PDB file of N, CA and C in Angstrom:
ATOM      1  N   MET A   1     -25.953 -61.824 -26.614  1.00  0.00           N
ATOM      2  CA  MET A   1     -24.682 -62.331 -26.148  1.00  0.00           C
ATOM      3  C   MET A   1     -23.591 -62.080 -27.189  1.00  0.00           C
ATOM      4  N   ASP A   2     -23.948 -62.189 -28.441  1.00  0.00           N
ATOM      5  CA  ASP A   2     -22.973 -61.965 -29.503  1.00  0.00           C
ATOM      6  C   ASP A   2     -22.490 -60.514 -29.533  1.00  0.00           C
ATOM      7  N   SER A   3     -23.402 -59.591 -29.223  1.00  0.00           N
ATOM      8  CA  SER A   3     -23.000 -58.183 -29.226  1.00  0.00           C
ATOM      9  C   SER A   3     -21.992 -57.900 -28.110  1.00  0.00           C
ATOM     10  N   VAL A   4     -22.159 -58.561 -26.964  1.00  0.00           N
ATOM     11  CA  VAL A   4     -21.202 -58.392 -25.868  1.00  0.00           C
ATOM     12  C   VAL A   4     -19.847 -58.954 -26.262  1.00  0.00           C
ATOM     13  N   MET A   5     -19.846 -60.134 -26.854  1.00  0.00           N
ATOM     14  CA  MET A   5     -18.590 -60.744 -27.293  1.00  0.00           C
ATOM     15  C   MET A   5     -17.920 -59.891 -28.361  1.00  0.00           C
ATOM     16  N   ASN A   6     -18.703 -59.347 -29.284  1.00  0.00           N
ATOM     17  CA  ASN A   6     -18.136 -58.482 -30.320  1.00  0.00           C
ATOM     18  C   ASN A   6     -17.534 -57.221 -29.717  1.00  0.00           C
ATOM     19  N   PHE A   7     -18.198 -56.687 -28.704  1.00  0.00           N
ATOM     20  CA  PHE A   7     -17.660 -55.507 -28.028  1.00  0.00           C
ATOM     21  C   PHE A   7     -16.293 -55.802 -27.418  1.00  0.00           C
ATOM     22  N   PHE A   8     -16.189 -56.919 -26.668  1.00  0.00           N
ATOM     23  CA  PHE A   8     -14.914 -57.262 -26.044  1.00  0.00           C
ATOM     24  C   PHE A   8     -13.837 -57.582 -27.079  1.00  0.00           C
ATOM     25  N   ARG A   9     -14.227 -58.193 -28.169  1.00  0.00           N
ATOM     26  CA  ARG A   9     -13.257 -58.468 -29.242  1.00  0.00           C
ATOM     27  C   ARG A   9     -12.750 -57.165 -29.855  1.00  0.00           C
ATOM     28  N   SER A  10     -13.651 -56.213 -30.063  1.00  0.00           N
ATOM     29  CA  SER A  10     -13.222 -54.942 -30.649  1.00  0.00           C
ATOM     30  C   SER A  10     -12.334 -54.161 -29.674  1.00  0.00           C
ATOM     31  N   VAL A  11     -12.658 -54.219 -28.378  1.00  0.00           N
ATOM     32  CA  VAL A  11     -11.804 -53.567 -27.375  1.00  0.00           C
ATOM     33  C   VAL A  11     -10.427 -54.217 -27.364  1.00  0.00           C
ATOM     34  N   TYR A  12     -10.407 -55.542 -27.412  1.00  0.00           N
ATOM     35  CA  TYR A  12      -9.131 -56.263 -27.429  1.00  0.00           C
ATOM     36  C   TYR A  12      -8.316 -55.902 -28.675  1.00  0.00           C
ATOM     37  N   ARG A  13      -8.950 -55.836 -29.828  1.00  0.00           N
ATOM     38  CA  ARG A  13      -8.239 -55.471 -31.056  1.00  0.00           C
ATOM     39  C   ARG A  13      -7.686 -54.050 -30.972  1.00  0.00           C
ATOM     40  N   TYR A  14      -8.473 -53.135 -30.414  1.00  0.00           N
ATOM     41  CA  TYR A  14      -8.021 -51.743 -30.283  1.00  0.00           C
ATOM     42  C   TYR A  14      -6.809 -51.654 -29.359  1.00  0.00           C
ATOM     43  N   ILE A  15      -6.893 -52.326 -28.210  1.00  0.00           N
ATOM     44  CA  ILE A  15      -5.778 -52.292 -27.248  1.00  0.00           C
ATOM     45  C   ILE A  15      -4.544 -52.939 -27.854  1.00  0.00           C
ATOM     46  N   ARG A  16      -4.738 -54.058 -28.520  1.00  0.00           N
ATOM     47  CA  ARG A  16      -3.613 -54.782 -29.133  1.00  0.00           C
ATOM     48  C   ARG A  16      -2.944 -53.935 -30.209  1.00  0.00           C
ATOM     49  N   ALA A  17      -3.720 -53.141 -30.916  1.00  0.00           N
ATOM     50  CA  ALA A  17      -3.163 -52.308 -31.990  1.00  0.00           C
ATOM     51  C   ALA A  17      -2.415 -51.102 -31.440  1.00  0.00           C
ATOM     52  N   HIS A  18      -2.791 -50.616 -30.258  1.00  0.00           N
ATOM     53  CA  HIS A  18      -2.208 -49.383 -29.741  1.00  0.00           C
ATOM     54  C   HIS A  18      -1.199 -49.580 -28.606  1.00  0.00           C
ATOM     55  N   LEU A  19      -1.189 -50.735 -27.977  1.00  0.00           N
ATOM     56  CA  LEU A  19      -0.263 -50.980 -26.873  1.00  0.00           C
ATOM     57  C   LEU A  19       0.600 -52.191 -27.166  1.00  0.00           C
ATOM     58  N   SER A  20       1.826 -52.137 -26.680  1.00  0.00           N
ATOM     59  CA  SER A  20       2.716 -53.279 -26.868  1.00  0.00           C
ATOM     60  C   SER A  20       2.343 -54.381 -25.873  1.00  0.00           C
ATOM     61  N   THR A  21       2.788 -55.585 -26.163  1.00  0.00           N
ATOM     62  CA  THR A  21       2.503 -56.719 -25.292  1.00  0.00           C
ATOM     63  C   THR A  21       3.129 -56.512 -23.919  1.00  0.00           C
ATOM     64  N   GLU A  22       4.320 -55.960 -23.882  1.00  0.00           N
ATOM     65  CA  GLU A  22       5.011 -55.715 -22.617  1.00  0.00           C
ATOM     66  C   GLU A  22       4.223 -54.741 -21.739  1.00  0.00           C
ATOM     67  N   LEU A  23       3.716 -53.690 -22.342  1.00  0.00           N
ATOM     68  CA  LEU A  23       2.936 -52.705 -21.599  1.00  0.00           C
ATOM     69  C   LEU A  23       1.624 -53.322 -21.094  1.00  0.00           C
ATOM     70  N   MET A  24       0.994 -54.166 -21.901  1.00  0.00           N
ATOM     71  CA  MET A  24      -0.237 -54.834 -21.468  1.00  0.00           C
ATOM     72  C   MET A  24       0.039 -55.744 -20.273  1.00  0.00           C
ATOM     73  N   ILE A  25       1.169 -56.422 -20.286  1.00  0.00           N
ATOM     74  CA  ILE A  25       1.537 -57.286 -19.155  1.00  0.00           C
ATOM     75  C   ILE A  25       1.721 -56.447 -17.896  1.00  0.00           C
ATOM     76  N   TYR A  26       2.382 -55.306 -18.015  1.00  0.00           N
ATOM     77  CA  TYR A  26       2.563 -54.423 -16.858  1.00  0.00           C
ATOM     78  C   TYR A  26       1.223 -53.923 -16.324  1.00  0.00           C
ATOM     79  N   ILE A  27       0.326 -53.591 -17.211  1.00  0.00           N
ATOM     80  CA  ILE A  27      -0.993 -53.106 -16.789  1.00  0.00           C
ATOM     81  C   ILE A  27      -1.764 -54.205 -16.069  1.00  0.00           C
ATOM     82  N   VAL A  28      -1.715 -55.416 -16.594  1.00  0.00           N
ATOM     83  CA  VAL A  28      -2.407 -56.542 -15.955  1.00  0.00           C
ATOM     84  C   VAL A  28      -1.812 -56.821 -14.581  1.00  0.00           C
ATOM     85  N   ILE A  29      -0.490 -56.781 -14.470  1.00  0.00           N
ATOM     86  CA  ILE A  29       0.162 -57.000 -13.173  1.00  0.00           C
ATOM     87  C   ILE A  29      -0.251 -55.907 -12.187  1.00  0.00           C
ATOM     88  N   ALA A  30      -0.300 -54.664 -12.636  1.00  0.00           N
ATOM     89  CA  ALA A  30      -0.700 -53.561 -11.761  1.00  0.00           C
ATOM     90  C   ALA A  30      -2.139 -53.740 -11.282  1.00  0.00           C
ATOM     91  N   ILE A  31      -3.021 -54.152 -12.165  1.00  0.00           N
ATOM     92  CA  ILE A  31      -4.422 -54.372 -11.783  1.00  0.00           C
ATOM     93  C   ILE A  31      -4.517 -55.514 -10.777  1.00  0.00           C
ATOM     94  N   LEU A  32      -3.782 -56.597 -11.014  1.00  0.00           N
ATOM     95  CA  LEU A  32      -3.795 -57.716 -10.072  1.00  0.00           C
ATOM     96  C   LEU A  32      -3.248 -57.308  -8.702  1.00  0.00           C
ATOM     97  N   LEU A  33      -2.200 -56.477  -8.691  1.00  0.00           N
ATOM     98  CA  LEU A  33      -1.654 -56.002  -7.416  1.00  0.00           C
ATOM     99  C   LEU A  33      -2.669 -55.126  -6.677  1.00  0.00           C
ATOM    100  N   LEU A  34      -3.376 -54.277  -7.405  1.00  0.00           N
ATOM    101  CA  LEU A  34      -4.400 -53.446  -6.770  1.00  0.00           C
ATOM    102  C   LEU A  34      -5.509 -54.302  -6.168  1.00  0.00           C
ATOM    103  N   ILE A  35      -5.924 -55.331  -6.881  1.00  0.00           N
ATOM    104  CA  ILE A  35      -6.953 -56.240  -6.356  1.00  0.00           C
ATOM    105  C   ILE A  35      -6.439 -56.955  -5.117  1.00  0.00           C
ATOM    106  N   LEU A  36      -5.199 -57.408  -5.143  1.00  0.00           N
ATOM    107  CA  LEU A  36      -4.610 -58.090  -3.991  1.00  0.00           C
ATOM    108  C   LEU A  36      -4.524 -57.157  -2.783  1.00  0.00           C
ATOM    109  N   ILE A  37      -4.092 -55.933  -2.995  1.00  0.00           N
ATOM    110  CA  ILE A  37      -4.008 -54.953  -1.898  1.00  0.00           C
ATOM    111  C   ILE A  37      -5.393 -54.681  -1.329  1.00  0.00           C
ATOM    112  N   TRP A  38      -6.402 -54.577  -2.194  1.00  0.00           N
ATOM    113  CA  TRP A  38      -7.769 -54.344  -1.736  1.00  0.00           C
ATOM    114  C   TRP A  38      -8.268 -55.510  -0.882  1.00  0.00           C
ATOM    115  N   ILE A  39      -7.991 -56.737  -1.309  1.00  0.00           N
ATOM    116  CA  ILE A  39      -8.419 -57.921  -0.554  1.00  0.00           C
ATOM    117  C   ILE A  39      -7.729 -57.967   0.800  1.00  0.00           C
ATOM    118  N   VAL A  40      -6.426 -57.716   0.836  1.00  0.00           N
ATOM    119  CA  VAL A  40      -5.686 -57.748   2.100  1.00  0.00           C
ATOM    120  C   VAL A  40      -6.188 -56.666   3.049  1.00  0.00           C
ATOM    121  N   SER A  41      -6.459 -55.481   2.523  1.00  0.00           N
ATOM    122  CA  SER A  41      -6.953 -54.414   3.401  1.00  0.00           C
ATOM    123  C   SER A  41      -8.327 -54.753   3.957  1.00  0.00           C
ATOM    124  N   ARG A  42      -9.188 -55.381   3.172  1.00  0.00           N
ATOM    125  CA  ARG A  42     -10.504 -55.791   3.667  1.00  0.00           C
ATOM    126  C   ARG A  42     -10.372 -56.841   4.760  1.00  0.00           C
ATOM    127  N   ILE A  43      -9.457 -57.780   4.579  1.00  0.00           N
ATOM    128  CA  ILE A  43      -9.235 -58.811   5.601  1.00  0.00           C
ATOM    129  C   ILE A  43      -8.733 -58.173   6.886  1.00  0.00           C
ATOM    130  N   MET A  44      -7.805 -57.221   6.775  1.00  0.00           N
ATOM    131  CA  MET A  44      -7.271 -56.566   7.969  1.00  0.00           C
ATOM    132  C   MET A  44      -8.357 -55.759   8.682  1.00  0.00           C
ATOM    133  N   LYS A  45      -9.191 -55.057   7.930  1.00  0.00           N
ATOM    134  CA  LYS A  45     -10.278 -54.296   8.540  1.00  0.00           C
ATOM    135  C   LYS A  45     -11.269 -55.217   9.237  1.00  0.00           C
ATOM    136  N   ARG A  46     -11.561 -56.347   8.614  1.00  0.00           N
ATOM    137  CA  ARG A  46     -12.492 -57.301   9.218  1.00  0.00           C
ATOM    138  C   ARG A  46     -11.933 -57.853  10.519  1.00  0.00           C
ATOM    139  N   ARG A  47     -10.649 -58.207  10.546  1.00  0.00           N
ATOM    140  CA  ARG A  47     -10.031 -58.719  11.772  1.00  0.00           C
ATOM    141  C   ARG A  47     -10.053 -57.666  12.870  1.00  0.00           C
ATOM    142  N   LYS A  48      -9.759 -56.435  12.510  1.00  0.00           N
ATOM    143  CA  LYS A  48      -9.766 -55.346  13.479  1.00  0.00           C
ATOM    144  C   LYS A  48     -11.170 -55.145  14.041  1.00  0.00           C
ATOM    145  N   ALA A  49     -12.172 -55.203  13.184  1.00  0.00           N
ATOM    146  CA  ALA A  49     -13.554 -55.036  13.635  1.00  0.00           C
ATOM    147  C   ALA A  49     -13.976 -56.184  14.542  1.00  0.00           C
ATOM    148  N   LEU A  50     -13.569 -57.412  14.216  1.00  0.00           N
ATOM    149  CA  LEU A  50     -13.916 -58.552  15.064  1.00  0.00           C
ATOM    150  C   LEU A  50     -13.249 -58.453  16.424  1.00  0.00           C
ATOM    151  N   LYS A  51     -11.998 -57.990  16.468  1.00  0.00           N
ATOM    152  CA  LYS A  51     -11.322 -57.801  17.753  1.00  0.00           C
ATOM    153  C   LYS A  51     -12.026 -56.742  18.580  1.00  0.00           C
ATOM    154  N   ARG A  52     -12.409 -55.650  17.941  1.00  0.00           N
ATOM    155  CA  ARG A  52     -13.106 -54.568  18.645  1.00  0.00           C
ATOM    156  C   ARG A  52     -14.465 -55.049  19.146  1.00  0.00           C
ATOM    157  N   LEU A  53     -15.162 -55.843  18.348  1.00  0.00           N
ATOM    158  CA  LEU A  53     -16.456 -56.369  18.753  1.00  0.00           C
ATOM    159  C   LEU A  53     -16.329 -57.283  19.965  1.00  0.00           C
ATOM    160  N   SER A  54     -15.327 -58.139  19.972  1.00  0.00           N
ATOM    161  CA  SER A  54     -15.151 -59.021  21.126  1.00  0.00           C
ATOM    162  C   SER A  54     -14.768 -58.231  22.368  1.00  0.00           C
ATOM    163  N   ALA A  55     -13.966 -57.182  22.213  1.00  0.00           N
ATOM    164  CA  ALA A  55     -13.616 -56.338  23.352  1.00  0.00           C
ATOM    165  C   ALA A  55     -14.850 -55.613  23.888  1.00  0.00           C
ATOM    166  N   LEU A  56     -15.707 -55.156  23.003  1.00  0.00           N
ATOM    167  CA  LEU A  56     -16.934 -54.491  23.434  1.00  0.00           C
ATOM    168  C   LEU A  56     -17.890 -55.465  24.119  1.00  0.00           C
ATOM    169  N   GLU A  57     -17.956 -56.702  23.639  1.00  0.00           N
ATOM    170  CA  GLU A  57     -18.795 -57.705  24.290  1.00  0.00           C
ATOM    171  C   GLU A  57     -18.321 -57.969  25.711  1.00  0.00           C
ATOM    172  N   ILE A  58     -17.006 -58.073  25.893  1.00  0.00           N
ATOM    173  CA  ILE A  58     -16.446 -58.282  27.229  1.00  0.00           C
ATOM    174  C   ILE A  58     -16.774 -57.094  28.119  1.00  0.00           C
ATOM    175  N   GLU A  59     -16.637 -55.895  27.584  1.00  0.00           N
ATOM    176  CA  GLU A  59     -16.921 -54.682  28.348  1.00  0.00           C
ATOM    177  C   GLU A  59     -18.392 -54.614  28.764  1.00  0.00           C
ATOM    178  N   VAL A  60     -19.287 -54.952  27.849  1.00  0.00           N
ATOM    179  CA  VAL A  60     -20.722 -54.939  28.168  1.00  0.00           C
ATOM    180  C   VAL A  60     -21.042 -55.980  29.228  1.00  0.00           C
ATOM    181  N   ASN A  61     -20.455 -57.161  29.116  1.00  0.00           N
ATOM    182  CA  ASN A  61     -20.695 -58.204  30.115  1.00  0.00           C
ATOM    183  C   ASN A  61     -20.168 -57.789  31.483  1.00  0.00           C
ATOM    184  N   GLU A  62     -19.035 -57.117  31.531  1.00  0.00           N
ATOM    185  CA  GLU A  62     -18.503 -56.642  32.808  1.00  0.00           C
ATOM    186  C   GLU A  62     -19.426 -55.599  33.428  1.00  0.00           C
ATOM    187  N   ILE A  63     -19.973 -54.721  32.597  1.00  0.00           N
ATOM    188  CA  ILE A  63     -20.885 -53.700  33.104  1.00  0.00           C
ATOM    189  C   ILE A  63     -22.169 -54.349  33.623  1.00  0.00           C
ATOM    190  N   ARG A  64     -22.679 -55.336  32.928  1.00  0.00           N
ATOM    191  CA  ARG A  64     -23.901 -56.027  33.364  1.00  0.00           C
ATOM    192  C   ARG A  64     -23.696 -56.781  34.667  1.00  0.00           C
ATOM    193  N   ASN A  65     -22.519 -57.350  34.864  1.00  0.00           N
ATOM    194  CA  ASN A  65     -22.270 -58.177  36.040  1.00  0.00           C
ATOM    195  C   ASN A  65     -21.974 -57.362  37.292  1.00  0.00           C
ATOM    196  N   ASN A  66     -21.599 -56.107  37.155  1.00  0.00           N
ATOM    197  CA  ASN A  66     -21.313 -55.285  38.323  1.00  0.00           C
ATOM    198  C   ASN A  66     -22.607 -54.673  38.839  1.00  0.00           C
ATOM    199  N   ALA A  67     -22.893 -54.943  40.111  1.00  0.00           N
ATOM    200  CA  ALA A  67     -24.098 -54.389  40.717  1.00  0.00           C
ATOM    201  C   ALA A  67     -23.799 -52.985  41.223  1.00  0.00           C
ATOM    202  N   LEU A  68     -24.742 -52.074  41.016  1.00  0.00           N
ATOM    203  CA  LEU A  68     -24.560 -50.711  41.506  1.00  0.00           C
ATOM    204  C   LEU A  68     -24.601 -50.659  43.028  1.00  0.00           C
ATOM    205  N   ALA A  69     -25.355 -51.552  43.644  1.00  0.00           N
ATOM    206  CA  ALA A  69     -25.440 -51.572  45.105  1.00  0.00           C
ATOM    207  C   ALA A  69     -24.081 -51.899  45.726  1.00  0.00           C
ATOM    208  N   TYR A  70     -23.268 -52.672  45.044  1.00  0.00           N
ATOM    209  CA  TYR A  70     -21.937 -53.000  45.543  1.00  0.00           C
ATOM    210  C   TYR A  70     -21.012 -51.789  45.442  1.00  0.00           C
ATOM    211  N   LYS A  71     -21.109 -51.066  44.337  1.00  0.00           N
ATOM    212  CA  LYS A  71     -20.247 -49.902  44.153  1.00  0.00           C
ATOM    213  C   LYS A  71     -20.691 -48.724  45.007  1.00  0.00           C
ATOM    214  N   TYR A  72     -21.986 -48.546  45.118  1.00  0.00           N
ATOM    215  CA  TYR A  72     -22.543 -47.416  45.854  1.00  0.00           C
ATOM    216  C   TYR A  72     -23.467 -47.956  46.945  1.00  0.00           C
ATOM    217  N   PRO A  73     -22.960 -48.131  48.175  1.00  0.00           N
ATOM    218  CA  PRO A  73     -23.777 -48.717  49.243  1.00  0.00           C
ATOM    219  C   PRO A  73     -25.020 -47.886  49.570  1.00  0.00           C
ATOM    220  N   SER A  74     -24.988 -46.600  49.330  1.00  0.00           N
ATOM    221  CA  SER A  74     -26.153 -45.771  49.652  1.00  0.00           C
ATOM    222  C   SER A  74     -27.257 -45.925  48.600  1.00  0.00           C
ATOM    223  N   PHE A  75     -26.922 -46.514  47.476  1.00  0.00           N
ATOM    224  CA  PHE A  75     -27.887 -46.693  46.390  1.00  0.00           C
ATOM    225  C   PHE A  75     -28.684 -47.956  46.653  1.00  0.00           C
ATOM    226  N   GLN A  76     -29.977 -47.830  46.830  1.00  0.00           N
ATOM    227  CA  GLN A  76     -30.852 -48.980  47.089  1.00  0.00           C
ATOM    228  C   GLN A  76     -31.852 -49.109  45.951  1.00  0.00           C
ATOM    229  N   VAL A  77     -32.001 -50.311  45.494  1.00  0.00           N
ATOM    230  CA  VAL A  77     -32.970 -50.578  44.433  1.00  0.00           C
ATOM    231  C   VAL A  77     -34.269 -50.965  45.091  1.00  0.00           C
ATOM    232  N   GLU A  78     -35.333 -50.261  44.763  1.00  0.00           N
ATOM    233  CA  GLU A  78     -36.654 -50.579  45.328  1.00  0.00           C
ATOM    234  C   GLU A  78     -37.480 -51.303  44.289  1.00  0.00           C
ATOM    235  N   TYR A  79     -38.087 -52.364  44.737  1.00  0.00           N
ATOM    236  CA  TYR A  79     -38.925 -53.165  43.840  1.00  0.00           C
ATOM    237  C   TYR A  79     -40.369 -52.920  44.113  1.00  0.00           C
TER     238      TYR A  79
END
């Protein structure tokens, strides 16, 4: 665990030495915006998929409820 903490401390020291605080703030804001955009797009895709799934369920139920004998009187089902 100490080696992981030392790694992150050394990365932080390197970034702090080479980048200004203002630039680090901009980078953090950009990363947060990318994460937010990713979350919103996933939510939108999920809603779209759920709408499509419900439409397909309705379509399947309509197909199941329609008898072929009603649509095609010459079609007889033999048991």
